[in-house]
C-alpha cells in the first residue's frame, strides 16, 4: 500500500539543513517522523547532504560551546549573541509559517459551508454521526505536532 503526500514546504531541504548546521534538534517525535517522511520526497543528493550535515563532527552550536574556554570572553559573547540571533530568526520564520498555515489552511478547512446548503443531492443534508476529520495541510498531514 502506498501513501503519497501532496506538496509541502516540509519537503524542502533548506530548513533541515539550517537545523543541522545550527545544531537544532526537534524534541517532538511526531515532527521528527513527519520530517523524515517528507525527506523521502527530496532528491537523493539532498538526503545525502542532510545526512552528512547531521553526522558532521561539529555544528555551529557545538563549535561555539567548544570555543568558550579558548577565546576571550567578549569574542565568545559576540559569537553566542550571533548564534542566538540566528536561532531567533529560525523561530520567527517557523512562527510566521505556522500563522500562514493556520490562516490559509486550518481556519478555512474548519469553517466549510454545510453540504446541504450547496448540494443538489437529496441525501447530502442528512446528519451523520461520524466526527469530522481533523484538518490536514497541503502535504496531507495533520497539525498535531506543530501546536
JSON list of C-alpha atoms in Angstrom, two decimals:
[
{"chain": "A", "resi": 1, "resn": "UNK", "atom": "CA", "xyz": [0.00, 0.00, 0.00]},
{"chain": "A", "resi": 2, "resn": "UNK", "atom": "CA", "xyz": [1.26, 3.46, -0.91]},
{"chain": "A", "resi": 3, "resn": "UNK", "atom": "CA", "xyz": [0.53, 6.72, 0.80]},
{"chain": "A", "resi": 4, "resn": "UNK", "atom": "CA", "xyz": [1.72, 9.70, -1.18]},
{"chain": "A", "resi": 5, "resn": "UNK", "atom": "CA", "xyz": [1.71, 13.16, 0.31]},
{"chain": "A", "resi": 6, "resn": "UNK", "atom": "CA", "xyz": [0.88, 16.27, -1.67]},
{"chain": "A", "resi": 7, "resn": "UNK", "atom": "CA", "xyz": [3.36, 19.13, -1.95]},
{"chain": "A", "resi": 8, "resn": "UNK", "atom": "CA", "xyz": [4.50, 20.68, 1.30]},
{"chain": "A", "resi": 9, "resn": "UNK", "atom": "CA", "xyz": [7.13, 23.20, 2.31]},
{"chain": "A", "resi": 10, "resn": "UNK", "atom": "CA", "xyz": [8.44, 20.47, 4.62]},
{"chain": "A", "resi": 11, "resn": "UNK", "atom": "CA", "xyz": [9.73, 18.72, 1.50]},
{"chain": "A", "resi": 12, "resn": "UNK", "atom": "CA", "xyz": [12.37, 21.41, 1.08]},
{"chain": "A", "resi": 13, "resn": "UNK", "atom": "CA", "xyz": [15.91, 20.72, 2.25]},
{"chain": "A", "resi": 14, "resn": "UNK", "atom": "CA", "xyz": [16.53, 24.29, 3.36]},
{"chain": "A", "resi": 15, "resn": "UNK", "atom": "CA", "xyz": [15.20, 24.25, 6.93]},
{"chain": "A", "resi": 16, "resn": "UNK", "atom": "CA", "xyz": [16.51, 20.77, 7.75]},
{"chain": "A", "resi": 17, "resn": "UNK", "atom": "CA", "xyz": [19.94, 21.98, 6.55]},
{"chain": "A", "resi": 18, "resn": "UNK", "atom": "CA", "xyz": [19.71, 25.11, 8.70]},
{"chain": "A", "resi": 19, "resn": "UNK", "atom": "CA", "xyz": [18.67, 22.96, 11.68]},
{"chain": "A", "resi": 20, "resn": "UNK", "atom": "CA", "xyz": [21.61, 20.61, 11.14]},
{"chain": "A", "resi": 21, "resn": "UNK", "atom": "CA", "xyz": [24.11, 23.46, 10.73]},
{"chain": "A", "resi": 22, "resn": "UNK", "atom": "CA", "xyz": [22.90, 25.28, 13.84]},
{"chain": "A", "resi": 23, "resn": "UNK", "atom": "CA", "xyz": [22.50, 22.13, 15.93]},
{"chain": "A", "resi": 24, "resn": "UNK", "atom": "CA", "xyz": [18.73, 22.44, 16.32]},
{"chain": "A", "resi": 25, "resn": "UNK", "atom": "CA", "xyz": [17.13, 19.15, 17.37]},
{"chain": "A", "resi": 26, "resn": "UNK", "atom": "CA", "xyz": [13.37, 18.61, 17.16]},
{"chain": "A", "resi": 27, "resn": "UNK", "atom": "CA", "xyz": [12.04, 17.44, 20.50]},
{"chain": "A", "resi": 28, "resn": "UNK", "atom": "CA", "xyz": [8.68, 16.34, 19.06]},
{"chain": "A", "resi": 29, "resn": "UNK", "atom": "CA", "xyz": [8.64, 12.70, 17.98]},
{"chain": "A", "resi": 30, "resn": "UNK", "atom": "CA", "xyz": [5.70, 13.43, 15.66]},
{"chain": "A", "resi": 31, "resn": "UNK", "atom": "CA", "xyz": [7.57, 16.29, 13.99]},
{"chain": "A", "resi": 32, "resn": "UNK", "atom": "CA", "xyz": [10.71, 14.20, 13.52]},
{"chain": "A", "resi": 33, "resn": "UNK", "atom": "CA", "xyz": [8.64, 11.42, 11.95]},
{"chain": "A", "resi": 34, "resn": "UNK", "atom": "CA", "xyz": [6.86, 13.86, 9.63]},
{"chain": "A", "resi": 35, "resn": "UNK", "atom": "CA", "xyz": [10.15, 15.46, 8.55]},
{"chain": "A", "resi": 36, "resn": "UNK", "atom": "CA", "xyz": [11.65, 12.01, 7.92]},
{"chain": "A", "resi": 37, "resn": "UNK", "atom": "CA", "xyz": [8.60, 11.06, 5.83]},
{"chain": "A", "resi": 38, "resn": "UNK", "atom": "CA", "xyz": [8.81, 14.26, 3.79]},
{"chain": "A", "resi": 39, "resn": "UNK", "atom": "CA", "xyz": [12.53, 13.80, 3.23]},
{"chain": "A", "resi": 40, "resn": "UNK", "atom": "CA", "xyz": [11.69, 10.68, 1.24]},
{"chain": "A", "resi": 41, "resn": "UNK", "atom": "CA", "xyz": [10.37, 13.09, -1.40]},
{"chain": "A", "resi": 42, "resn": "UNK", "atom": "CA", "xyz": [13.51, 15.20, -1.84]},
{"chain": "A", "resi": 43, "resn": "UNK", "atom": "CA", "xyz": [16.22, 14.22, -4.33]},
{"chain": "A", "resi": 44, "resn": "UNK", "atom": "CA", "xyz": [18.66, 11.59, -3.10]},
{"chain": "A", "resi": 45, "resn": "UNK", "atom": "CA", "xyz": [21.57, 14.05, -3.28]},
{"chain": "A", "resi": 46, "resn": "UNK", "atom": "CA", "xyz": [19.68, 16.34, -0.87]},
{"chain": "A", "resi": 47, "resn": "UNK", "atom": "CA", "xyz": [19.02, 13.47, 1.55]},
{"chain": "A", "resi": 48, "resn": "UNK", "atom": "CA", "xyz": [22.70, 12.53, 1.48]},
{"chain": "A", "resi": 49, "resn": "UNK", "atom": "CA", "xyz": [23.68, 16.17, 2.04]},
{"chain": "A", "resi": 50, "resn": "UNK", "atom": "CA", "xyz": [21.36, 16.40, 5.06]},
{"chain": "A", "resi": 51, "resn": "UNK", "atom": "CA", "xyz": [22.73, 13.13, 6.42]},
{"chain": "A", "resi": 52, "resn": "UNK", "atom": "CA", "xyz": [26.30, 14.44, 6.13]},
{"chain": "A", "resi": 53, "resn": "UNK", "atom": "CA", "xyz": [25.34, 17.68, 7.89]},
{"chain": "A", "resi": 54, "resn": "UNK", "atom": "CA", "xyz": [23.59, 15.82, 10.70]},
{"chain": "A", "resi": 55, "resn": "UNK", "atom": "CA", "xyz": [26.51, 13.44, 11.16]},
{"chain": "A", "resi": 56, "resn": "UNK", "atom": "CA", "xyz": [29.22, 16.09, 10.94]},
{"chain": "A", "resi": 57, "resn": "UNK", "atom": "CA", "xyz": [31.60, 16.15, 13.90]},
{"chain": "A", "resi": 58, "resn": "UNK", "atom": "CA", "xyz": [30.54, 19.72, 14.71]},
{"chain": "A", "resi": 59, "resn": "UNK", "atom": "CA", "xyz": [27.72, 22.14, 14.12]},
{"chain": "A", "resi": 60, "resn": "UNK", "atom": "CA", "xyz": [27.66, 25.85, 14.86]},
{"chain": "A", "resi": 61, "resn": "UNK", "atom": "CA", "xyz": [26.32, 25.33, 18.38]},
{"chain": "A", "resi": 62, "resn": "UNK", "atom": "CA", "xyz": [28.97, 22.78, 19.35]},
{"chain": "A", "resi": 63, "resn": "UNK", "atom": "CA", "xyz": [31.69, 24.92, 17.74]},
{"chain": "A", "resi": 64, "resn": "UNK", "atom": "CA", "xyz": [30.70, 27.94, 19.83]},
{"chain": "A", "resi": 65, "resn": "UNK", "atom": "CA", "xyz": [30.39, 25.87, 23.01]},
{"chain": "A", "resi": 66, "resn": "UNK", "atom": "CA", "xyz": [33.84, 24.38, 22.42]},
{"chain": "A", "resi": 67, "resn": "UNK", "atom": "CA", "xyz": [35.42, 27.81, 21.90]},
{"chain": "A", "resi": 68, "resn": "UNK", "atom": "CA", "xyz": [34.17, 29.19, 25.23]},
{"chain": "A", "resi": 69, "resn": "UNK", "atom": "CA", "xyz": [37.30, 28.17, 27.12]},
{"chain": "A", "resi": 70, "resn": "UNK", "atom": "CA", "xyz": [39.74, 29.05, 24.32]},
{"chain": "A", "resi": 71, "resn": "UNK", "atom": "CA", "xyz": [38.89, 32.60, 23.23]},
{"chain": "A", "resi": 72, "resn": "UNK", "atom": "CA", "xyz": [38.49, 35.85, 25.07]},
{"chain": "A", "resi": 73, "resn": "UNK", "atom": "CA", "xyz": [35.16, 36.40, 26.76]},
{"chain": "A", "resi": 74, "resn": "UNK", "atom": "CA", "xyz": [33.98, 39.32, 24.62]},
{"chain": "A", "resi": 75, "resn": "UNK", "atom": "CA", "xyz": [34.58, 37.37, 21.40]},
{"chain": "A", "resi": 76, "resn": "UNK", "atom": "CA", "xyz": [32.76, 34.35, 22.79]},
{"chain": "A", "resi": 77, "resn": "UNK", "atom": "CA", "xyz": [29.78, 36.50, 23.85]},
{"chain": "A", "resi": 78, "resn": "UNK", "atom": "CA", "xyz": [29.69, 38.04, 20.36]},
{"chain": "A", "resi": 79, "resn": "UNK", "atom": "CA", "xyz": [29.64, 34.54, 18.81]},
{"chain": "A", "resi": 80, "resn": "UNK", "atom": "CA", "xyz": [26.95, 33.40, 21.23]},
{"chain": "A", "resi": 81, "resn": "UNK", "atom": "CA", "xyz": [24.85, 36.51, 20.51]},
{"chain": "A", "resi": 82, "resn": "UNK", "atom": "CA", "xyz": [25.15, 35.96, 16.75]},
{"chain": "A", "resi": 83, "resn": "UNK", "atom": "CA", "xyz": [24.15, 32.31, 17.20]},
{"chain": "A", "resi": 84, "resn": "UNK", "atom": "CA", "xyz": [21.17, 33.27, 19.37]},
{"chain": "A", "resi": 85, "resn": "UNK", "atom": "CA", "xyz": [20.13, 35.80, 16.73]},
{"chain": "A", "resi": 86, "resn": "UNK", "atom": "CA", "xyz": [20.16, 33.04, 14.09]},
{"chain": "A", "resi": 87, "resn": "UNK", "atom": "CA", "xyz": [18.05, 30.81, 16.34]},
{"chain": "A", "resi": 88, "resn": "UNK", "atom": "CA", "xyz": [15.59, 33.69, 16.84]},
{"chain": "A", "resi": 89, "resn": "UNK", "atom": "CA", "xyz": [15.28, 34.18, 13.08]},
{"chain": "A", "resi": 90, "resn": "UNK", "atom": "CA", "xyz": [14.56, 30.47, 12.58]},
{"chain": "A", "resi": 91, "resn": "UNK", "atom": "CA", "xyz": [11.90, 30.62, 15.31]},
{"chain": "A", "resi": 92, "resn": "UNK", "atom": "CA", "xyz": [10.43, 33.79, 13.76]},
{"chain": "A", "resi": 93, "resn": "UNK", "atom": "CA", "xyz": [10.24, 32.08, 10.38]},
{"chain": "A", "resi": 94, "resn": "UNK", "atom": "CA", "xyz": [8.57, 28.99, 11.85]},
{"chain": "A", "resi": 95, "resn": "UNK", "atom": "CA", "xyz": [6.08, 31.06, 13.81]},
{"chain": "A", "resi": 96, "resn": "UNK", "atom": "CA", "xyz": [5.21, 33.08, 10.72]},
{"chain": "A", "resi": 97, "resn": "UNK", "atom": "CA", "xyz": [4.87, 29.89, 8.68]},
{"chain": "A", "resi": 98, "resn": "UNK", "atom": "CA", "xyz": [2.55, 28.39, 11.30]},
{"chain": "A", "resi": 99, "resn": "UNK", "atom": "CA", "xyz": [0.48, 31.62, 11.25]},
{"chain": "A", "resi": 100, "resn": "UNK", "atom": "CA", "xyz": [0.09, 31.29, 7.47]},
{"chain": "A", "resi": 101, "resn": "UNK", "atom": "CA", "xyz": [-0.87, 27.63, 7.80]},
{"chain": "A", "resi": 102, "resn": "UNK", "atom": "CA", "xyz": [-3.48, 28.50, 10.39]},
{"chain": "A", "resi": 103, "resn": "UNK", "atom": "CA", "xyz": [-4.83, 31.45, 8.40]},
{"chain": "A", "resi": 104, "resn": "UNK", "atom": "CA", "xyz": [-4.95, 29.87, 4.96]},
{"chain": "A", "resi": 105, "resn": "UNK", "atom": "CA", "xyz": [-5.42, 26.15, 5.67]},
{"chain": "A", "resi": 106, "resn": "UNK", "atom": "CA", "xyz": [-6.69, 25.38, 9.18]},
{"chain": "A", "resi": 107, "resn": "UNK", "atom": "CA", "xyz": [-9.32, 28.12, 9.54]},
{"chain": "A", "resi": 108, "resn": "UNK", "atom": "CA", "xyz": [-10.76, 27.79, 6.03]},
{"chain": "A", "resi": 109, "resn": "UNK", "atom": "CA", "xyz": [-10.95, 23.99, 6.36]},
{"chain": "A", "resi": 110, "resn": "UNK", "atom": "CA", "xyz": [-12.76, 24.20, 9.70]},
{"chain": "A", "resi": 111, "resn": "UNK", "atom": "CA", "xyz": [-15.38, 26.70, 8.52]},
{"chain": "A", "resi": 112, "resn": "UNK", "atom": "CA", "xyz": [-16.73, 24.86, 5.50]},
{"chain": "A", "resi": 113, "resn": "UNK", "atom": "CA", "xyz": [-20.27, 25.51, 4.33]},
{"chain": "A", "resi": 114, "resn": "UNK", "atom": "CA", "xyz": [-22.66, 22.62, 5.06]},
{"chain": "A", "resi": 115, "resn": "UNK", "atom": "CA", "xyz": [-23.18, 20.26, 2.16]},
{"chain": "A", "resi": 116, "resn": "UNK", "atom": "CA", "xyz": [-26.97, 20.57, 2.33]},
{"chain": "A", "resi": 117, "resn": "UNK", "atom": "CA", "xyz": [-26.86, 24.27, 1.53]},
{"chain": "A", "resi": 118, "resn": "UNK", "atom": "CA", "xyz": [-24.95, 23.81, -1.72]},
{"chain": "A", "resi": 119, "resn": "UNK", "atom": "CA", "xyz": [-25.69, 20.28, -2.93]},
{"chain": "A", "resi": 120, "resn": "UNK", "atom": "CA", "xyz": [-28.44, 19.11, -5.27]},
{"chain": "A", "resi": 121, "resn": "UNK", "atom": "CA", "xyz": [-28.13, 15.57, -3.89]},
{"chain": "A", "resi": 122, "resn": "UNK", "atom": "CA", "xyz": [-31.23, 14.73, -1.80]},
{"chain": "A", "resi": 123, "resn": "UNK", "atom": "CA", "xyz": [-29.23, 12.81, 0.86]},
{"chain": "A", "resi": 124, "resn": "UNK", "atom": "CA", "xyz": [-26.44, 15.37, 1.22]},
{"chain": "A", "resi": 125, "resn": "UNK", "atom": "CA", "xyz": [-28.17, 17.24, 4.05]},
{"chain": "A", "resi": 126, "resn": "UNK", "atom": "CA", "xyz": [-28.75, 14.22, 6.28]},
{"chain": "A", "resi": 127, "resn": "UNK", "atom": "CA", "xyz": [-26.91, 14.34, 9.55]},
{"chain": "A", "resi": 128, "resn": "UNK", "atom": "CA", "xyz": [-24.07, 11.98, 10.19]},
{"chain": "A", "resi": 129, "resn": "UNK", "atom": "CA", "xyz": [-22.82, 10.61, 13.47]},
{"chain": "A", "resi": 130, "resn": "UNK", "atom": "CA", "xyz": [-19.25, 10.44, 12.17]},
{"chain": "A", "resi": 131, "resn": "UNK", "atom": "CA", "xyz": [-16.89, 13.03, 13.57]},
{"chain": "A", "resi": 132, "resn": "UNK", "atom": "CA", "xyz": [-15.36, 15.48, 11.16]},
{"chain": "A", "resi": 133, "resn": "UNK", "atom": "CA", "xyz": [-11.80, 14.52, 10.23]},
{"chain": "A", "resi": 134, "resn": "UNK", "atom": "CA", "xyz": [-9.04, 16.80, 11.54]},
{"chain": "A", "resi": 135, "resn": "UNK", "atom": "CA", "xyz": [-7.82, 19.43, 9.09]},
{"chain": "A", "resi": 136, "resn": "UNK", "atom": "CA", "xyz": [-4.79, 18.46, 7.06]},
{"chain": "A", "resi": 137, "resn": "UNK", "atom": "CA", "xyz": [-2.15, 20.51, 5.32]},
{"chain": "A", "resi": 138, "resn": "UNK", "atom": "CA", "xyz": [-1.19, 20.55, 1.69]},
{"chain": "A", "resi": 139, "resn": "UNK", "atom": "CA", "xyz": [1.16, 17.62, 2.31]},
{"chain": "A", "resi": 140, "resn": "UNK", "atom": "CA", "xyz": [-1.64, 15.52, 3.79]},
{"chain": "A", "resi": 141, "resn": "UNK", "atom": "CA", "xyz": [-0.53, 15.62, 7.43]},
{"chain": "A", "resi": 142, "resn": "UNK", "atom": "CA", "xyz": [-2.43, 16.81, 10.47]},
{"chain": "A", "resi": 143, "resn": "UNK", "atom": "CA", "xyz": [-1.05, 19.66, 12.51]},
{"chain": "A", "resi": 144, "resn": "UNK", "atom": "CA", "xyz": [-0.83, 17.98, 15.92]},
{"chain": "A", "resi": 145, "resn": "UNK", "atom": "CA", "xyz": [2.94, 18.20, 16.06]},
{"chain": "A", "resi": 146, "resn": "UNK", "atom": "CA", "xyz": [3.08, 21.89, 15.16]},
{"chain": "A", "resi": 147, "resn": "UNK", "atom": "CA", "xyz": [0.98, 23.18, 18.03]}
]
